[in-house]
Each structure stands twice: as C-alpha cells, then as structure tokens.
C-alpha cells in the first residue's frame, strides 16, 4: 500500500490491525510522520477514512482487534493523544474524537488493558507512564441537521501516573493472563516489570 503516482510519500511510523470480527473483515490503521492517520479496508483494498492530527503519529491501537471497530487511540510527538469513536462514521466529518495533552514530551506508545478495553496506558519521552480511562457519553451517536448519523466523543480521565526513568519509555505491553501485570522498555537499557493494582475498582 503506497501513495498513487505523483503523490508525496511520507514515512509510516506505526500500524495496527482492527475490525477483525469475522473471517472477511479486516482494517489496517497507519500513522505517518506528518500527522496523517489512514484507515485501509483490506477486504476492498481501499482507503476507508483519513484525518490529520497535525503532529507525527508515534503509535496507534484499537481497543480490541477482533471486534467491530470500537475505539482507536493515536499518540503524537508533542505529548497529545486522540481517542476516536469508531462506531459511527459521518459521511463528511468522519469519526468523533477527544484529545488530551498527556505528557510534556513524545508519547511513544499506547496499550489497552486486555481485561478492560476502556483502560489504557501511555508511555512518554520523559520516562513516565500514564494510566487513563475512557468514559462513554450518554449517547454515542446523534443525527446532524441533514439526518446523517454522527458519533459523539466521550471523555478521558487520568487514573494514575508514575515516572520510572530519566529516559523515554519506548515500549510497553500488558500480560493477557495476569490483570495489571505489564512490562516496559526504556532508552536507559532497562526492562521493567510492573504491577498495576486496584484495576478491579476502575
């Protein structure tokens, strides 16, 4: 998948699978150095949606790969992340989103908690981890003035944050078996195994 002839080629920094709720449906979301986010439908081999968050996209992840598209989080170079509600696509406005200025530096990665898809962790260039929870709005969609369905963005709240290193935390993953167990790698040549407690109460 590459730009058509004559179009400028940008660096693709991150990709994620999603919408794999049956044997046929698949999408790939890609984030680029100029802030472009593109959603490719693999079944039709076409571009389904695109937007620009005005800053290099470091990480994208769906809250679940194997369900109907629900939410997508994209993180950027300047410490901001965007949560897109992927359930309702408006013909012209695309997907509703909420953004949050999280870290004072690059957000290298986002990872959703396997046991609760509304909780996710972001890792920052200043060596910090931030734990977030997404709250859904009362109604996830509404009709615009012309009767077309459009999504309604929810809100994001910070649950906890911790600074572990003086160097960027560039990689993070959750255990699929033990709730709250995670591992992260940083530019200080250290791998840290962490446990996040009280996740049953969020």
GROMACS .gro file of C-alpha atoms in nm:
model
  202
    1UNK     CA    1   0.000   0.000   0.000
    2UNK     CA    2   0.163   0.320  -0.114
    3UNK     CA    3   0.062   0.663  -0.248
    4UNK     CA    4  -0.056   0.695  -0.607
    5UNK     CA    5   0.195   0.810  -0.866
    6UNK     CA    6   0.270   1.178  -0.825
    7UNK     CA    7   0.165   1.195  -0.459
    8UNK     CA    8   0.426   1.266  -0.193
    9UNK     CA    9   0.546   0.968   0.011
   10UNK     CA   10   0.553   1.007   0.388
   11UNK     CA   11   0.725   0.793   0.650
   12UNK     CA   12   0.486   0.542   0.808
   13UNK     CA   13   0.573   0.517   1.178
   14UNK     CA   14   0.306   0.287   1.319
   15UNK     CA   15   0.037   0.038   1.212
   16UNK     CA   16  -0.242  -0.158   1.381
   17UNK     CA   17  -0.496  -0.424   1.281
   18UNK     CA   18  -0.863  -0.392   1.371
   19UNK     CA   19  -1.226  -0.475   1.286
   20UNK     CA   20  -1.146  -0.847   1.259
   21UNK     CA   21  -1.484  -0.962   1.393
   22UNK     CA   22  -1.531  -1.231   1.126
   23UNK     CA   23  -1.327  -1.413   0.860
   24UNK     CA   24  -1.373  -1.143   0.594
   25UNK     CA   25  -1.350  -0.804   0.763
   26UNK     CA   26  -1.008  -0.650   0.831
   27UNK     CA   27  -0.872  -0.298   0.852
   28UNK     CA   28  -0.524  -0.160   0.898
   29UNK     CA   29  -0.471   0.180   1.054
   30UNK     CA   30  -0.146   0.359   0.973
   31UNK     CA   31   0.010   0.669   1.129
   32UNK     CA   32   0.258   0.890   0.946
   33UNK     CA   33   0.532   1.142   1.027
   34UNK     CA   34   0.324   1.439   0.906
   35UNK     CA   35   0.025   1.360   1.132
   36UNK     CA   36  -0.179   1.166   0.876
   37UNK     CA   37  -0.388   0.875   1.003
   38UNK     CA   38  -0.522   0.647   0.731
   39UNK     CA   39  -0.766   0.358   0.768
   40UNK     CA   40  -0.736   0.093   0.497
   41UNK     CA   41  -1.010  -0.165   0.436
   42UNK     CA   42  -0.829  -0.488   0.346
   43UNK     CA   43  -1.145  -0.654   0.217
   44UNK     CA   44  -1.199  -0.392  -0.053
   45UNK     CA   45  -0.832  -0.281  -0.067
   46UNK     CA   46  -0.937   0.083  -0.041
   47UNK     CA   47  -0.884   0.385   0.180
   48UNK     CA   48  -1.184   0.400   0.413
   49UNK     CA   49  -1.102   0.714   0.612
   50UNK     CA   50  -0.820   0.960   0.675
   51UNK     CA   51  -0.750   1.254   0.901
   52UNK     CA   52  -0.456   1.461   1.021
   53UNK     CA   53  -0.366   1.535   1.384
   54UNK     CA   54  -0.102   1.797   1.286
   55UNK     CA   55   0.183   1.608   1.453
   56UNK     CA   56   0.385   1.294   1.385
   57UNK     CA   57   0.189   0.981   1.482
   58UNK     CA   58   0.402   0.757   1.707
   59UNK     CA   59   0.153   0.485   1.800
   60UNK     CA   60  -0.198   0.372   1.705
   61UNK     CA   61  -0.400   0.094   1.865
   62UNK     CA   62  -0.760  -0.027   1.855
   63UNK     CA   63  -0.903  -0.114   2.195
   64UNK     CA   64  -0.965  -0.465   2.054
   65UNK     CA   65  -0.852  -0.615   1.723
   66UNK     CA   66  -1.117  -0.885   1.700
   67UNK     CA   67  -1.443  -0.690   1.748
   68UNK     CA   68  -1.642  -0.440   1.546
   69UNK     CA   69  -1.431  -0.124   1.545
   70UNK     CA   70  -1.500   0.048   1.877
   71UNK     CA   71  -1.222   0.292   1.970
   72UNK     CA   72  -0.884   0.391   1.830
   73UNK     CA   73  -0.612   0.577   2.021
   74UNK     CA   74  -0.339   0.766   1.835
   75UNK     CA   75  -0.040   0.925   2.012
   76UNK     CA   76   0.184   1.202   1.882
   77UNK     CA   77   0.526   1.362   1.904
   78UNK     CA   78   0.417   1.663   2.110
   79UNK     CA   79   0.258   1.480   2.402
   80UNK     CA   80  -0.102   1.472   2.282
   81UNK     CA   81  -0.319   1.169   2.217
   82UNK     CA   82  -0.652   1.136   2.039
   83UNK     CA   83  -0.930   0.883   2.107
   84UNK     CA   84  -1.157   0.822   1.808
   85UNK     CA   85  -1.501   0.661   1.849
   86UNK     CA   86  -1.501   0.422   1.552
   87UNK     CA   87  -1.861   0.300   1.579
   88UNK     CA   88  -2.022   0.580   1.374
   89UNK     CA   89  -1.863   0.726   1.062
   90UNK     CA   90  -2.014   1.052   0.936
   91UNK     CA   91  -2.002   1.092   0.553
   92UNK     CA   92  -1.800   1.416   0.573
   93UNK     CA   93  -1.685   1.463   0.933
   94UNK     CA   94  -1.556   1.108   0.981
   95UNK     CA   95  -1.525   0.981   1.338
   96UNK     CA   96  -1.583   1.179   1.657
   97UNK     CA   97  -1.274   1.223   1.874
   98UNK     CA   98  -1.146   1.365   2.201
   99UNK     CA   99  -0.785   1.475   2.252
  100UNK     CA  100  -0.578   1.513   2.567
  101UNK     CA  101  -0.240   1.675   2.633
  102UNK     CA  102  -0.085   1.400   2.840
  103UNK     CA  103   0.291   1.416   2.860
  104UNK     CA  104   0.529   1.710   2.821
  105UNK     CA  105   0.712   1.508   2.558
  106UNK     CA  106   0.658   1.246   2.288
  107UNK     CA  107   0.405   0.973   2.366
  108UNK     CA  108   0.589   0.672   2.234
  109UNK     CA  109   0.323   0.408   2.280
  110UNK     CA  110  -0.033   0.330   2.385
  111UNK     CA  111  -0.156  -0.009   2.507
  112UNK     CA  112  -0.508  -0.105   2.613
  113UNK     CA  113  -0.563  -0.327   2.914
  114UNK     CA  114  -0.664  -0.671   2.775
  115UNK     CA  115  -0.919  -0.725   3.055
  116UNK     CA  116  -1.085  -0.381   3.020
  117UNK     CA  117  -1.075  -0.207   2.683
  118UNK     CA  118  -1.168   0.132   2.830
  119UNK     CA  119  -0.842   0.149   3.029
  120UNK     CA  120  -0.513   0.221   2.853
  121UNK     CA  121  -0.156   0.321   2.931
  122UNK     CA  122   0.059   0.577   2.751
  123UNK     CA  123   0.439   0.587   2.775
  124UNK     CA  124   0.625   0.916   2.749
  125UNK     CA  125   0.955   1.061   2.638
  126UNK     CA  126   1.024   1.193   2.989
  127UNK     CA  127   1.022   0.841   3.134
  128UNK     CA  128   0.665   0.841   3.267
  129UNK     CA  129   0.366   0.611   3.236
  130UNK     CA  130   0.011   0.747   3.248
  131UNK     CA  131  -0.294   0.527   3.308
  132UNK     CA  132  -0.620   0.652   3.154
  133UNK     CA  133  -0.986   0.558   3.147
  134UNK     CA  134  -1.229   0.645   2.869
  135UNK     CA  135  -1.583   0.738   2.969
  136UNK     CA  136  -1.856   0.693   2.710
  137UNK     CA  137  -2.110   0.974   2.655
  138UNK     CA  138  -2.478   0.922   2.738
  139UNK     CA  139  -2.541   0.872   2.365
  140UNK     CA  140  -2.268   0.754   2.131
  141UNK     CA  141  -2.434   0.893   1.819
  142UNK     CA  142  -2.677   1.163   1.710
  143UNK     CA  143  -2.828   1.288   1.387
  144UNK     CA  144  -2.697   1.604   1.223
  145UNK     CA  145  -2.916   1.871   1.059
  146UNK     CA  146  -2.939   1.660   0.742
  147UNK     CA  147  -3.032   1.340   0.925
  148UNK     CA  148  -2.695   1.166   0.892
  149UNK     CA  149  -2.563   0.972   1.191
  150UNK     CA  150  -2.256   1.122   1.356
  151UNK     CA  151  -2.056   1.000   1.652
  152UNK     CA  152  -2.032   1.169   1.991
  153UNK     CA  153  -1.695   1.170   2.166
  154UNK     CA  154  -1.664   1.075   2.531
  155UNK     CA  155  -1.411   1.198   2.785
  156UNK     CA  156  -1.077   1.077   2.917
  157UNK     CA  157  -0.967   1.080   3.281
  158UNK     CA  158  -0.623   1.022   3.430
  159UNK     CA  159  -0.624   0.736   3.684
  160UNK     CA  160  -0.257   0.730   3.780
  161UNK     CA  161   0.088   0.830   3.661
  162UNK     CA  162   0.443   0.745   3.759
  163UNK     CA  163   0.792   0.849   3.648
  164UNK     CA  164   1.024   0.550   3.620
  165UNK     CA  165   1.319   0.676   3.420
  166UNK     CA  166   1.502   0.985   3.301
  167UNK     CA  167   1.492   0.838   2.951
  168UNK     CA  168   1.198   0.777   2.714
  169UNK     CA  169   0.986   0.466   2.773
  170UNK     CA  170   0.964   0.342   2.418
  171UNK     CA  171   0.786   0.008   2.453
  172UNK     CA  172   0.509  -0.132   2.669
  173UNK     CA  173   0.290  -0.441   2.685
  174UNK     CA  174   0.027  -0.589   2.918
  175UNK     CA  175   0.001  -0.951   3.024
  176UNK     CA  176  -0.309  -1.117   2.872
  177UNK     CA  177  -0.333  -1.354   3.172
  178UNK     CA  178  -0.247  -1.158   3.486
  179UNK     CA  179  -0.454  -0.840   3.516
  180UNK     CA  180  -0.232  -0.540   3.583
  181UNK     CA  181   0.098  -0.709   3.501
  182UNK     CA  182   0.296  -0.517   3.241
  183UNK     CA  183   0.648  -0.476   3.108
  184UNK     CA  184   0.819  -0.174   2.957
  185UNK     CA  185   1.149  -0.097   2.791
  186UNK     CA  186   1.331   0.239   2.805
  187UNK     CA  187   1.630   0.411   2.646
  188UNK     CA  188   1.825   0.361   2.970
  189UNK     CA  189   1.880  -0.006   2.867
  190UNK     CA  190   1.642  -0.126   3.137
  191UNK     CA  191   1.342  -0.359   3.114
  192UNK     CA  192   1.095  -0.304   3.398
  193UNK     CA  193   0.822  -0.545   3.506
  194UNK     CA  194   0.537  -0.361   3.680
  195UNK     CA  195   0.211  -0.448   3.852
  196UNK     CA  196  -0.082  -0.206   3.845
  197UNK     CA  197  -0.318  -0.267   4.138
  198UNK     CA  198  -0.685  -0.184   4.206
  199UNK     CA  199  -0.785  -0.220   3.841
  200UNK     CA  200  -1.099  -0.402   3.954
  201UNK     CA  201  -1.225  -0.074   4.103
  202UNK     CA  202  -1.200   0.145   3.793
   0.00000   0.00000   0.00000
